Short mmCIF file of C-alpha atoms in Angstrom, two decimals:
data_model
loop_
_atom_site.label_atom_id
_atom_site.label_comp_id
_atom_site.label_asym_id
_atom_site.label_seq_id
_atom_site.Cartn_x
_atom_site.Cartn_y
_atom_site.Cartn_z
CA MET A 27 -16.96 7.61 59.46
CA THR A 28 -18.14 4.64 57.59
CA ILE A 29 -16.77 1.48 58.75
CA HIS A 30 -16.34 -1.49 56.38
CA SER A 31 -14.85 -5.01 56.47
CA PRO A 32 -11.10 -4.86 55.21
CA PHE A 33 -11.80 -6.47 52.06
CA THR A 34 -14.95 -4.71 51.15
CA PRO A 35 -14.67 -1.08 50.17
CA SER A 36 -16.91 1.46 51.59
CA ILE A 37 -19.38 2.49 48.78
CA ASP A 38 -21.29 5.60 49.03
CA GLU A 39 -23.44 7.92 46.65
CA VAL A 40 -20.03 9.64 45.44
CA ASN A 41 -17.78 6.49 44.81
CA ALA A 42 -20.61 4.06 43.45
CA PRO A 43 -20.28 4.21 39.87
CA PHE A 44 -16.35 3.31 40.09
CA TYR A 45 -17.52 -0.16 41.88
CA GLU A 46 -20.72 -0.65 39.28
CA GLY A 47 -18.12 0.19 36.45
CA ALA A 48 -15.48 -2.43 37.98
CA ALA A 49 -18.41 -4.99 38.36
CA ASN A 50 -19.01 -4.54 34.35
CA GLY A 51 -15.56 -4.59 33.50
CA GLU A 52 -14.97 -0.58 32.97
CA LEU A 53 -12.41 1.42 34.65
CA CYS A 54 -14.43 4.57 35.76
CA ILE A 55 -12.46 7.58 36.67
CA GLN A 56 -14.50 10.65 38.08
CA ARG A 57 -14.64 13.85 35.67
CA CYS A 58 -15.67 17.27 36.45
CA GLU A 59 -18.51 18.04 33.84
CA SER A 60 -18.11 21.95 34.14
CA CYS A 61 -14.16 22.26 33.67
CA GLY A 62 -13.08 18.58 32.48
CA GLN A 63 -10.44 17.97 35.16
CA HIS A 64 -10.32 14.10 36.20
CA ARG A 65 -10.01 13.36 39.48
CA HIS A 66 -9.14 9.99 41.62
CA PRO A 67 -10.18 8.83 44.36
CA PRO A 68 -13.81 10.03 43.55
CA GLN A 69 -14.86 13.05 45.63
CA GLN A 70 -17.97 15.27 45.99
CA ARG A 71 -16.63 18.43 44.33
CA CYS A 72 -14.25 19.58 41.85
CA PRO A 73 -11.01 20.96 43.44
CA ASN A 74 -10.42 23.08 40.46
CA CYS A 75 -13.91 24.75 39.99
CA HIS A 76 -15.75 23.47 42.97
CA SER A 77 -18.70 22.20 40.65
CA ASP A 78 -20.56 19.02 41.84
CA LYS A 79 -21.39 18.19 38.06
CA VAL A 80 -20.00 14.55 37.70
CA GLY A 81 -19.22 12.69 34.82
CA TRP A 82 -17.19 9.32 34.22
CA SER A 83 -14.46 8.54 31.71
CA VAL A 84 -13.72 5.19 30.77
CA PRO A 85 -9.72 4.98 29.57
CA LYS A 86 -8.40 2.19 27.92
CA GLY A 87 -6.65 0.89 31.07
CA SER A 88 -3.34 0.73 30.33
CA ALA A 89 -0.59 2.14 32.41
CA LYS A 90 2.62 2.22 33.97
CA ILE A 91 4.03 1.40 37.23
CA PHE A 92 4.85 4.54 39.42
CA SER A 93 6.07 2.36 42.23
CA PHE A 94 5.08 -1.17 43.71
CA VAL A 95 5.66 -3.09 46.88
CA ILE A 96 5.87 -6.84 47.51
CA ALA A 97 3.62 -7.50 50.67
CA HIS A 98 5.11 -10.51 52.93
CA PRO A 99 3.46 -11.82 56.07
CA PRO A 100 2.06 -11.22 58.57
CA LEU A 101 -1.16 -10.64 56.46
CA PRO A 102 -4.53 -11.38 56.95
CA ALA A 103 -6.23 -14.62 55.81
CA GLY A 104 -6.73 -14.07 51.90
CA PHE A 105 -3.63 -12.43 51.23
CA ALA A 106 -1.42 -14.58 53.51
CA GLU A 107 -2.35 -17.81 51.32
CA ILE A 108 -1.10 -15.73 47.86
CA ALA A 109 1.67 -13.95 49.67
CA PRO A 110 4.34 -12.49 48.67
CA VAL A 111 1.77 -10.07 47.14
CA PRO A 112 2.91 -7.47 44.66
CA VAL A 113 0.91 -4.45 44.48
CA ALA A 114 1.35 -1.39 42.20
CA LEU A 115 0.64 2.03 42.24
CA VAL A 116 -0.13 2.88 38.45
CA GLU A 117 -0.41 6.07 36.31
CA LEU A 118 -2.96 5.68 33.32
CA ASP A 119 -1.51 6.25 30.01
CA ASP A 120 -4.49 8.19 28.41
CA ILE A 121 -5.62 10.41 31.32
CA ALA A 122 -2.56 12.34 32.65
CA GLY A 123 -2.03 12.50 36.28
CA ILE A 124 -4.53 9.89 37.27
CA ARG A 125 -2.98 7.16 39.50
CA LEU A 126 -4.54 3.90 41.03
CA VAL A 127 -3.73 1.28 43.46
CA GLY A 128 -4.05 -2.45 42.61
CA THR A 129 -2.80 -5.93 42.92
CA LEU A 130 -0.30 -7.10 40.24
CA LEU A 131 -1.59 -10.38 39.14
CA ASP A 132 0.15 -13.38 37.41
CA VAL A 133 3.86 -12.11 37.76
CA GLY A 134 5.24 -15.31 37.63
CA ASP A 135 8.99 -15.28 37.79
CA ARG A 136 9.02 -11.86 36.67
CA THR A 137 10.28 -9.03 39.02
CA PRO A 138 8.23 -5.86 38.36
CA GLN A 139 10.12 -2.80 37.71
CA ILE A 140 9.15 1.00 37.94
CA GLY A 141 7.77 2.20 34.38
CA ASP A 142 6.67 -1.40 33.51
CA SER A 143 3.63 -1.32 31.23
CA VAL A 144 0.30 -2.93 32.67
CA VAL A 145 -3.24 -3.35 31.59
CA VAL A 146 -6.32 -3.35 33.94
CA VAL A 147 -8.52 -6.49 34.78
CA PHE A 148 -11.02 -6.89 36.87
CA GLU A 149 -11.02 -9.84 39.17
CA SER A 150 -11.62 -10.84 42.87
CA VAL A 151 -8.69 -10.80 44.75
CA ALA A 152 -8.25 -12.87 48.17
CA GLY A 153 -11.87 -13.54 48.28
CA GLY A 154 -13.00 -9.93 47.79
CA PRO A 155 -14.99 -8.32 45.22
CA ILE A 156 -14.35 -7.41 41.73
CA LEU A 157 -12.02 -4.53 41.51
CA PRO A 158 -9.61 -3.15 39.06
CA HIS A 159 -6.09 -4.59 39.48
CA TYR A 160 -3.46 -5.23 36.84
CA ARG A 161 -1.34 -7.52 34.53
CA PHE A 162 1.75 -6.83 32.72
CA ALA A 163 0.91 -5.64 29.19
CA MET B 25 13.65 33.46 60.21
CA GLY B 26 11.87 35.40 63.02
CA ALA B 27 10.60 34.09 66.10
CA ASP B 28 6.74 34.40 66.66
CA GLN B 29 7.18 36.69 69.52
CA THR B 30 3.81 35.92 71.12
CA LEU B 31 4.78 32.39 71.62
CA ALA B 32 8.57 31.70 71.47
CA ASP B 33 9.82 30.55 74.43
CA LYS B 34 6.88 31.24 76.51
CA ALA B 35 6.03 27.83 77.74
CA ALA B 36 8.30 25.28 79.11
CA ILE B 37 8.35 21.53 79.53
CA VAL B 38 9.14 21.19 83.31
CA GLY B 39 8.19 17.70 83.79
CA ILE B 40 8.44 14.10 81.84
CA ALA B 41 7.87 10.43 82.59
CA GLN B 42 7.81 7.13 80.84
CA SER B 43 6.76 3.70 81.75
CA PRO B 44 9.06 0.69 80.82
CA PHE B 45 9.03 0.07 77.11
CA VAL B 46 8.12 -3.77 76.88
CA LYS B 47 6.32 -6.03 74.50
CA ASN B 48 3.68 -6.83 77.09
CA ILE B 49 3.58 -4.47 79.95
CA GLY B 50 0.92 -6.97 81.58
CA ARG B 51 -1.24 -3.73 82.93
CA SER B 52 -4.12 -1.71 81.32
CA GLU B 53 -3.25 1.45 79.49
CA ALA B 54 -5.70 3.45 82.08
CA ALA B 55 -3.27 2.13 84.66
CA VAL B 56 0.11 2.96 82.52
CA ALA B 57 -1.44 6.53 81.81
CA VAL B 58 -2.16 7.38 85.44
CA ASP B 59 1.44 6.23 86.68
CA VAL B 60 3.27 8.09 83.77
CA VAL B 61 1.02 11.46 84.61
CA LEU B 62 1.64 11.32 88.17
CA SER B 63 5.43 10.55 87.74
CA ALA B 64 5.84 13.62 85.30
CA LEU B 65 4.11 15.89 87.67
CA LYS B 66 6.40 14.52 90.25
CA ASP B 67 9.57 15.07 88.04
CA ALA B 68 7.99 18.79 87.51
CA GLY B 69 7.55 19.39 91.20
CA ILE B 70 3.82 20.54 90.76
CA ASP B 71 0.86 19.42 92.89
CA PRO B 72 -1.43 16.94 90.74
CA LYS B 73 -4.41 19.22 91.97
CA GLU B 74 -3.12 22.04 89.87
CA VAL B 75 -3.41 20.24 86.45
CA ASP B 76 -6.06 22.27 84.42
CA GLY B 77 -5.16 21.39 80.97
CA TRP B 78 -5.03 18.10 79.09
CA CYS B 79 -3.98 17.22 75.74
CA SER B 80 -3.64 13.91 73.71
CA SER B 81 -4.31 12.00 70.61
CA ASP B 82 -7.78 11.17 69.37
CA MET B 83 -6.51 7.82 69.36
CA GLU B 84 -5.99 7.67 73.23
CA SER B 85 -8.20 5.37 75.16
CA ASN B 86 -8.12 7.52 78.11
CA TYR B 87 -10.33 10.21 78.92
CA GLU B 88 -9.23 13.51 80.48
CA VAL B 89 -11.94 13.47 83.07
CA ASP B 90 -10.88 9.97 84.25
CA LEU B 91 -7.12 10.96 84.58
CA ALA B 92 -8.29 14.42 86.21
CA ARG B 93 -10.25 12.21 88.66
CA GLU B 94 -7.57 9.80 89.26
CA VAL B 95 -5.12 12.52 90.26
CA GLY B 96 -7.41 14.79 91.92
CA ALA B 97 -7.14 17.53 89.72
CA GLU B 98 -9.62 20.44 91.03
CA LYS B 99 -10.99 21.86 87.74
CA MET B 100 -10.46 21.14 83.84
CA ARG B 101 -9.98 24.51 81.77
CA PHE B 102 -8.43 23.53 78.68
CA PHE B 103 -8.63 20.00 76.67
CA SER B 104 -7.85 19.24 73.11
CA ARG B 105 -7.13 16.15 70.92
CA ILE B 106 -5.11 16.05 67.96
CA PRO B 107 -6.00 13.47 64.83
CA TYR B 108 -3.60 11.43 63.05
CA GLY B 109 -1.97 9.09 64.81
CA GLY B 110 1.73 9.84 65.09
CA GLY B 111 1.39 12.93 63.26
CA GLY B 112 0.21 14.41 66.41
CA ALA B 113 2.56 14.36 69.40
CA CYS B 114 4.71 17.81 68.62
CA ALA B 115 1.26 19.29 67.88
CA MET B 116 0.01 18.66 71.38
CA LEU B 117 3.08 20.51 72.83
CA GLY B 118 2.13 23.25 70.22
CA GLN B 119 -1.59 23.35 71.68
CA ALA B 120 -0.50 23.28 75.21
CA ALA B 121 1.96 26.40 74.54
CA LEU B 122 -0.74 28.12 72.83
CA ALA B 123 -3.29 27.58 75.87
CA LEU B 124 -0.62 28.41 78.34
CA THR B 125 0.73 31.45 76.60
CA HIS B 126 -2.76 32.87 76.40
CA HIS B 127 -3.81 31.96 79.90
CA LEU B 128 -6.42 29.54 79.10
CA CYS B 129 -5.04 27.44 81.83
CA ASP B 130 -1.85 27.05 84.06
CA VAL B 131 -0.64 23.41 83.90
CA VAL B 132 -1.11 21.00 80.84
CA VAL B 133 -0.34 17.27 80.80
CA VAL B 134 0.30 15.87 77.26
CA TRP B 135 0.22 11.88 77.68
CA ARG B 136 -0.12 9.03 75.48
CA ALA B 137 -0.35 5.40 76.53
CA ARG B 138 -0.71 2.59 74.14
CA ASN B 139 -0.76 -1.11 74.50
CA ARG B 140 0.63 -1.70 70.76
CA GLY B 141 2.78 -4.49 71.77
CA SER B 142 0.41 -6.85 73.36
CA GLY B 143 -2.78 -5.39 71.90
CA GLN B 144 -4.48 -5.81 68.57
CA ARG B 145 -2.65 -4.72 65.38
CA PRO B 146 -4.90 -1.86 64.08
CA TRP B 147 -4.54 -3.15 60.44
CA ALA B 148 -6.11 -6.55 61.63
CA ALA B 149 -9.09 -5.31 62.70
CA THR B 150 -12.12 -6.81 61.14
CA GLN B 151 -13.81 -3.26 60.88
CA GLN B 152 -11.59 -0.38 58.98
CA PRO B 153 -12.32 3.26 58.40
CA ALA B 154 -13.76 4.44 54.78
CA TRP B 155 -10.46 5.74 53.72
CA THR B 156 -8.81 2.48 53.76
CA SER B 157 -11.28 1.32 50.87
CA TRP B 158 -8.46 2.37 48.46
CA ASN B 159 -5.69 0.63 49.97
CA ARG B 160 -6.92 -2.73 52.00
CA PRO B 161 -9.07 -4.44 49.26
CA TYR B 162 -5.90 -4.27 46.71
CA GLY B 163 -3.33 -5.46 49.28
CA LEU B 164 -1.76 -2.27 50.74
CA PHE B 165 -2.99 -3.74 54.14
CA ARG B 166 -0.77 -2.19 56.72
CA PRO B 167 0.86 1.08 57.46
CA VAL B 168 4.16 -0.49 56.11
CA ASP B 169 2.63 -1.25 52.93
CA GLU B 170 1.48 2.20 52.31
CA VAL B 171 4.88 3.81 53.34
CA ALA B 172 6.73 1.23 51.32
CA MET B 173 5.46 2.39 48.12
CA VAL B 174 6.58 5.96 48.51
CA ALA B 175 9.78 4.28 49.67
CA ARG B 176 10.49 2.39 46.48
CA ARG B 177 9.88 5.57 44.31
CA TYR B 178 12.24 7.57 46.41
CA LEU B 179 15.04 4.81 46.45
CA TYR B 180 14.66 4.71 42.57
CA ASN B 181 14.36 8.32 41.93
CA TYR B 182 17.76 8.86 44.03
CA GLY B 183 19.70 5.54 43.38
CA VAL B 184 19.66 4.63 46.81
CA THR B 185 20.82 1.03 47.46
CA ARG B 186 19.49 -1.26 50.45
CA GLU B 187 23.09 -0.91 51.80
CA GLU B 188 22.78 2.74 52.16
CA LEU B 189 19.55 2.55 53.79
CA ALA B 190 20.59 -0.05 56.03
CA HIS B 191 22.55 2.91 57.84
CA VAL B 192 19.54 4.31 59.16
CA ALA B 193 18.58 1.07 61.39
CA LEU B 194 22.14 0.47 62.06
CA THR B 195 22.77 3.71 63.73
CA LEU B 196 19.49 3.65 65.50
CA ARG B 197 20.33 0.03 66.82
CA ASN B 198 23.75 1.31 67.86
CA TYR B 199 22.35 4.14 70.16
CA ALA B 200 20.11 1.72 71.69
CA GLN B 201 22.82 -0.19 73.04
CA ASN B 202 23.55 2.52 75.73
CA ASN B 203 19.89 2.90 76.76
CA PRO B 204 18.70 0.49 79.25
CA ASN B 205 15.17 1.59 78.42
CA ALA B 206 15.53 0.46 74.89
CA LEU B 207 13.53 -2.68 73.92
CA THR B 208 16.56 -3.62 71.49
CA GLN B 209 19.53 -3.25 74.21
CA GLY B 210 21.74 -5.93 74.06
CA ARG B 211 20.51 -6.94 70.47
CA THR B 212 23.26 -5.62 67.97
CA MET B 213 22.70 -5.33 64.34
CA SER B 214 25.46 -5.85 61.45
CA MET B 215 24.92 -5.07 58.02
CA ASP B 216 24.71 -8.68 57.33
CA ASP B 217 22.02 -8.82 59.76
CA TYR B 218 20.09 -6.23 57.98
CA LEU B 219 20.40 -7.56 54.38
CA ASN B 220 19.56 -10.96 55.52
CA VAL B 221 16.47 -10.47 57.81
CA ARG B 222 13.02 -11.24 56.14
CA MET B 223 11.25 -8.80 53.98
CA ILE B 224 7.80 -7.17 55.13
CA SER B 225 6.89 -5.06 52.27
CA GLU B 226 9.72 -4.71 49.80
CA PRO B 227 11.62 -2.70 49.54
CA LEU B 228 11.46 -2.52 53.46
CA CYS B 229 12.55 -5.29 55.55
CA LEU B 230 11.90 -5.79 59.32
CA TYR B 231 14.64 -3.64 60.47
CA ASP B 232 13.03 -0.88 58.96
CA CYS B 233 9.85 -1.16 60.83
CA SER B 234 9.45 0.44 64.32
CA LEU B 235 8.95 -1.97 67.69
CA GLU B 236 5.31 -3.08 68.45
CA THR B 237 5.60 -1.66 71.93
CA ASP B 238 3.53 -1.36 75.16
CA GLY B 239 4.21 1.86 77.06
CA GLY B 240 3.26 5.39 77.92
CA VAL B 241 4.85 8.73 78.14
CA ALA B 242 3.68 11.94 79.93
CA ILE B 243 4.91 15.41 79.61
CA VAL B 244 4.04 18.42 81.94
CA LEU B 245 4.26 22.05 80.53
CA THR B 246 3.63 25.28 82.31
CA ARG B 247 4.45 29.12 81.40
CA SER B 248 8.20 29.62 81.31
CA ASP B 249 8.46 32.30 84.46
CA ARG B 250 7.16 29.65 86.52
CA GLY B 251 9.06 26.91 84.83
CA LYS B 252 12.19 28.87 85.62
CA ASP B 253 11.22 28.90 89.39
CA LEU B 254 10.38 25.16 89.38
CA THR B 255 13.72 23.50 87.87
CA GLU B 256 16.90 24.73 86.85
CA THR B 257 16.61 22.87 83.36
CA PRO B 258 13.36 23.97 82.02
CA VAL B 259 13.06 23.05 78.04
CA PHE B 260 11.34 25.71 76.25
CA ILE B 261 8.94 25.63 73.41
CA HIS B 262 10.47 27.83 70.86
CA ALA B 263 8.53 27.14 67.69
CA GLN B 264 5.97 24.99 66.48
CA ALA B 265 4.21 23.95 63.25
CA GLN B 266 1.43 21.36 61.69
CA GLY B 267 1.54 20.76 58.29
CA ALA B 268 -0.03 18.75 55.37
CA ASN B 269 0.04 19.63 51.71
CA GLY B 270 -3.02 19.84 49.76
CA GLY B 271 -4.69 16.80 47.84
CA TYR B 272 -3.16 14.72 50.88
CA THR B 273 -4.85 11.38 51.31
CA GLN B 274 -4.72 9.71 54.74
CA MET B 275 -1.41 7.62 55.01
CA THR B 276 -0.69 7.52 51.39
CA ASN B 277 -0.11 11.00 49.39
CA PHE B 278 -0.34 8.82 46.29
CA TYR B 279 -2.53 11.19 44.05
CA VAL B 280 -0.81 14.73 44.10
CA ALA B 281 1.54 15.62 41.52
CA ASP B 282 4.61 14.56 43.43
CA PRO B 283 4.23 11.83 46.22
CA LEU B 284 7.70 12.47 47.50
CA ALA B 285 6.52 15.89 48.67
CA GLY B 286 4.62 15.26 51.50
CA PRO B 287 3.54 17.23 54.68
CA PRO B 288 6.95 17.39 56.17
CA GLY B 289 8.16 20.02 53.73
CA LEU B 290 5.14 22.11 54.66
CA ALA B 291 5.81 21.85 58.29
CA ALA B 292 9.51 22.65 57.99
CA LYS B 293 8.72 25.90 55.86
CA GLU B 294 6.22 26.97 58.79
CA LEU B 295 8.49 25.90 61.64
CA TRP B 296 11.62 27.64 60.29
CA ALA B 297 9.65 30.70 59.45
CA ARG B 298 8.57 31.07 63.19
CA SER B 299 11.77 30.30 64.59
CA ASP B 300 14.89 32.41 65.54
CA ILE B 301 16.70 28.84 65.77
CA GLY B 302 17.52 27.47 62.31
CA ALA B 303 18.35 24.01 60.97
CA LYS B 304 22.05 25.20 61.22
CA ASP B 305 21.84 25.83 64.86
CA ILE B 306 19.85 22.42 65.89
CA ASP B 307 22.41 20.24 67.82
CA VAL B 308 20.14 16.94 68.06
CA ALA B 309 17.09 15.78 66.21
CA GLN B 310 14.45 13.75 66.83
CA PHE B 311 12.73 12.55 63.69
CA TYR B 312 9.43 10.59 63.55
CA ASP B 313 10.83 7.28 62.51
CA VAL B 314 7.78 4.48 62.42
CA PHE B 315 9.78 3.29 59.19
CA SER B 316 13.30 4.09 58.42
CA THR B 317 12.90 6.03 55.15
CA LEU B 318 10.75 8.63 57.05
CA ILE B 319 14.14 9.76 58.68
CA LEU B 320 15.78 10.42 55.16
CA PHE B 321 12.69 12.22 53.95
CA GLN B 322 12.95 14.69 56.80
CA LEU B 323 16.61 15.13 56.78
CA GLU B 324 15.83 16.53 53.51
CA ASP B 325 12.60 18.38 54.17
CA TYR B 326 13.89 20.08 57.29
CA GLY B 327 17.24 21.13 55.26
CA PHE B 328 19.94 18.93 56.85
CA ALA B 329 20.40 17.24 53.43
CA PRO B 330 19.89 18.08 49.62
CA ARG B 331 17.16 16.20 48.12
CA GLY B 332 18.16 12.56 47.36
CA GLU B 333 21.37 12.87 49.43
CA ALA B 334 20.22 11.89 52.76
CA ALA B 335 20.82 8.54 52.73
CA ARG B 336 24.56 8.88 51.77
CA PHE B 337 24.68 11.41 54.42
CA VAL B 338 23.61 8.78 57.00
CA ALA B 339 25.83 6.48 55.55
CA ASN B 340 28.81 8.91 56.30
CA GLY B 341 27.67 9.08 60.01
CA THR B 342 25.79 12.31 59.73
CA ILE B 343 23.15 11.29 62.33
CA ALA B 344 25.55 9.33 64.79
CA LEU B 345 26.93 10.71 67.93
CA GLY B 346 29.78 13.14 66.71
CA GLY B 347 28.22 13.65 63.20
CA ALA B 348 26.48 16.92 62.07
CA ILE B 349 23.03 16.12 63.21
CA PRO B 350 22.90 13.21 65.72
CA THR B 351 19.27 11.64 65.52
CA ASN B 352 16.91 9.71 67.51
CA THR B 353 19.67 9.31 69.84
CA ALA B 354 17.97 6.84 72.37
CA GLY B 355 17.29 4.57 69.49
CA GLY B 356 14.05 5.90 68.07
CA SER B 357 11.03 4.07 67.41
CA LEU B 358 13.03 1.67 65.46
CA SER B 359 15.27 0.40 68.29
CA GLU B 360 14.22 1.84 71.34
CA ALA B 361 10.31 1.72 71.31
CA TYR B 362 7.41 2.92 69.36
CA VAL B 363 4.91 4.88 71.51
CA HIS B 364 3.58 6.89 68.78
CA GLY B 365 6.53 9.14 68.73
CA PHE B 366 6.07 10.64 72.22
CA ASN B 367 9.34 8.84 73.51
CA LEU B 368 11.17 11.11 70.90
CA ILE B 369 10.04 14.04 72.95
CA THR B 370 11.31 12.73 76.20
CA GLU B 371 14.64 11.93 74.55
CA ALA B 372 14.90 15.65 73.23
CA VAL B 373 14.31 16.95 76.96
CA ARG B 374 16.83 14.57 78.26
CA GLN B 375 19.22 16.00 75.88
CA LEU B 376 18.43 19.51 76.62
CA ARG B 377 18.44 18.74 80.43
CA GLY B 378 22.06 17.25 79.85
CA ASP B 379 21.31 13.86 81.31
CA ALA B 380 20.90 11.64 78.04
CA VAL B 381 22.58 8.20 77.58
CA ASN B 382 24.11 9.31 74.39
CA GLN B 383 24.48 12.72 75.35
CA VAL B 384 25.17 15.22 72.72
CA PRO B 385 27.71 17.69 74.30
CA ASN B 386 26.27 20.98 75.23
CA ALA B 387 23.10 20.45 73.52
CA GLN B 388 20.90 23.67 73.58
CA HIS B 389 18.56 23.23 70.61
CA ALA B 390 16.51 20.34 69.46
CA LEU B 391 14.23 19.52 66.61
CA VAL B 392 11.43 17.18 67.15
CA THR B 393 8.84 15.88 64.49
CA SER B 394 5.78 13.78 64.60
CA GLY B 395 4.29 11.84 61.50
CA GLY B 396 6.74 12.30 58.77
CA HIS B 397 5.32 12.01 55.29
CA CYS B 398 2.78 9.30 56.13
CA ALA B 399 0.57 11.53 58.14
CA PRO B 400 -0.37 15.32 58.70
CA THR B 401 2.64 16.27 60.65
CA SER B 402 3.89 18.51 63.28
CA ALA B 403 6.96 19.67 64.65
CA VAL B 404 8.83 21.73 67.42
CA VAL B 405 12.12 23.48 68.06
CA LEU B 406 12.85 23.08 71.96
CA ARG B 407 15.79 25.04 73.35
CA SER B 408 17.34 24.83 76.81
#
């Protein structure tokens, strides 16, 4: 089992394009090059046709909040300083069925709601690497 | 329904023991494990040298060989470990029953000792397993954050209010007031207490979370023919099941078509198919409750409430003593202790022996579950 520090994702040959894309400001979603089905998180084989041929789609990055939490302390250093931390599970608008987790940034006084429109942003949160997070559209 | 005749009632729980449940036990997990194993064997009336089977969690720090050496066991013929933390406890009873029924061994000890109250919080460790990559760096740092995400969606879909959800925690806290082993005995909880306590991961507050506990539990099983000679009150393993849906991801289940349809639905289907005892026959339930919302999901998945209705059932007294399905009658993980769900098993055994502190009159059939929707899960039907 790969071990990593809690703020640093475990990067391997399967998921590396996701992180390289994020560093370059692109949201990269794994796609089967044989049957075209998308999947996230990245994995080695297509669960539909078992092909290991992989491509990456770059959706617009607009999404709807499927659910969210607001995390309060105790939290580790980094997140403790910016608590309470809203974190969302979002559903992409233009790739059906794909969900991603990200911090909701710059919410201000607004209370998030399920169904709210958000857009992906690429930022470092809590001192971590640049990753896809979300802002209200 | 139709009992699996090769397994049903062929193995029995004949001994149980548990340590004090406290915030800081002041002893090593090794010392606690040896204590509870010896106490459970004494409860069973079995000489420790006879233990030849062992089963625990892959998170357990004590090795079988060390416990066997400590208690003077003569040989080890069966040993296995179940993964997925709190999802494993009932599966260990199932593995023990399988091994006993097939004569792979004669006496199995299932145990768990965990200093989770005084020890480090697993989520706070500076080294984390790879699967947390999709959660931790984004702010889903703790199990409560992972569970709260699905909980929020459930509450939203079915219009469940905090006042309704509160009744899970309130009911379990009420049970704990009669339980001298409960960490929260003497600390009653009102609706105002619940609504005003601090939030941990909205929509879940402190009282929706289980108790960080030091403690240990051991359970002794043997084949039922011997069990009947050993005790007046053997507790038979009637049916057992494990389950997780396809597409499941560790702790989350975020990426499947319906994240609300998690492992318990599958385990329930398997369990009832292997059981002559159905949901309507269950006298007392012990649902894995590391967080309050897991009880709601499982009441629905195991067939005690229609989808989306569990919170209203609970608010109407369904899981209290005298209700249709008294649940987590010692206070559960929310108000007795959190020992990875193992204390739910000992409480079910006490209910079927007839010596529980909140005794369900004439309880003959019990359901115990492990893991809920936040881990690959397992469950057993026990009968007296």
